[in-house]
């Protein structure tokens, strides 16, 4: 072979070698039923080998090779996909491999494999098309053989898979797909290595080998799903011959729930024994008649009675209640109420009465109604409750005085210095005024000064201790009375909507302070609406706060029944950045003439004195909602 500057000259020997190479390549392509293709991205030239014409059954008048000509032979359902894949590889490099169908020149649909990759050394894509009809025929034969197993597998309640001798999953039923967290179509992509824990794999391979040998045994293992889920299964298997190939039918019987139930039962029994025996509260189990059938050491310690003595007693024999009806009798009468809390006394061996709180819950044991009672000592609670209320009152007062002391003193001094001459001069001028116009203006000045003096008096009153007189009240009744007063004190453009439950809400509270809480929240809501038309909605209802409620951790309030008063307005709402500040003293978004910023601060303190909590949140209508939680009797 020789070359000059502009031309390449091939010797006869070179031409012979090239011809043989081309012929050999064509023969290889024909044997493999593969046809090559090449696309020059830069020039747009497209080439495909003669064997592509053979695959597509193009005998006469072959089309000019181009990307669009090739795509035209692809099944219409995949043409857009092929176009996109070619464009992606042309732009980004890489490769794609696609199983699809082609339509031959005479309209026959054949399965093909299309493989294309970018040539890193030039602006070209190279690839091939392979006729895989024979593979499909073989698979169809296999699937036909497997069809007789599908009816059994699809109707089975257990997960069933068919394993090859190499440990590849051939197929499985829907239960198997659910167990392995894949679709049925994805099952053939898995092997036994994918579905077992690594530490269990060697043991399970031994079991699978035993199944292939025909040994009738069962194995217990953990199956790993594609998404990481774990399931405990009982595994059995038997060998089968399909198309002269030995395979293995494997059945996975899911015992996850059964295993969890057994483990949970054991743990529950252990926890129960530990909790009951080590509990700081007394615990009793009662039958439907109230007879004690089990107890714990704490109750024996509290009463001074032996366990054997308690087991011979009735619940009413060792307790004392102010009410005529016991908790168990009350639960029987209500029928649907699952639990109740009552306070009473526990009788000791020497006849003393221990103040005790009783939580009584009803449950079913083998179809019979029984009760579980938790008894906790209230002696220290009752003695400490008065101290707590007094300390809380003192703390409240100290905080008010700390916040308002300097302000009140300064106001009193400054206002008195300013108001005294104003009041004196205005009164003197009023006595000498002969003109009605001047007398009226002087009277306005005098009245304004009097109002300023009363303002000082109110602030000073706020800093003085307040006497609280809690009694048993019905919050629903007090709400109705307070709303009647509130209606007369807010603009007529604002409506009051009472959506409270029709029920009694018995609470141990100071009547005046409850009125003040309602008035302060209602007034604040009305001021938020302003001069526009709007609505202030009051909703009083009962809720039960249990140990799982977020309110317990957020406000540190005890479990129990609570009255919830939610006041919602149609105002502009509370911005997120200040919603946690609105209960701080003197914090206000109003002008200096519209509010002092004390209303909600006072509400929070009064609610906390009553053992409750208050929170503010965004209302669904865009306004604000303030909710008060007060413990019920």
Short mmCIF file of C-alpha atoms in Angstrom, two decimals, residues 202 218 297 366 446 456 466:
data_model
loop_
_atom_site.label_atom_id
_atom_site.label_comp_id
_atom_site.label_asym_id
_atom_site.label_seq_id
_atom_site.Cartn_x
_atom_site.Cartn_y
_atom_site.Cartn_z
CA UNK A 202 -24.80 -19.96 53.43
CA UNK A 218 -38.84 -26.80 56.22
CA UNK A 297 -47.21 -5.01 96.40
CA UNK A 366 -62.45 -13.97 77.40
CA UNK A 446 -61.71 68.72 83.21
CA UNK A 456 -53.43 55.90 86.91
CA UNK A 466 -56.02 40.10 94.03
#
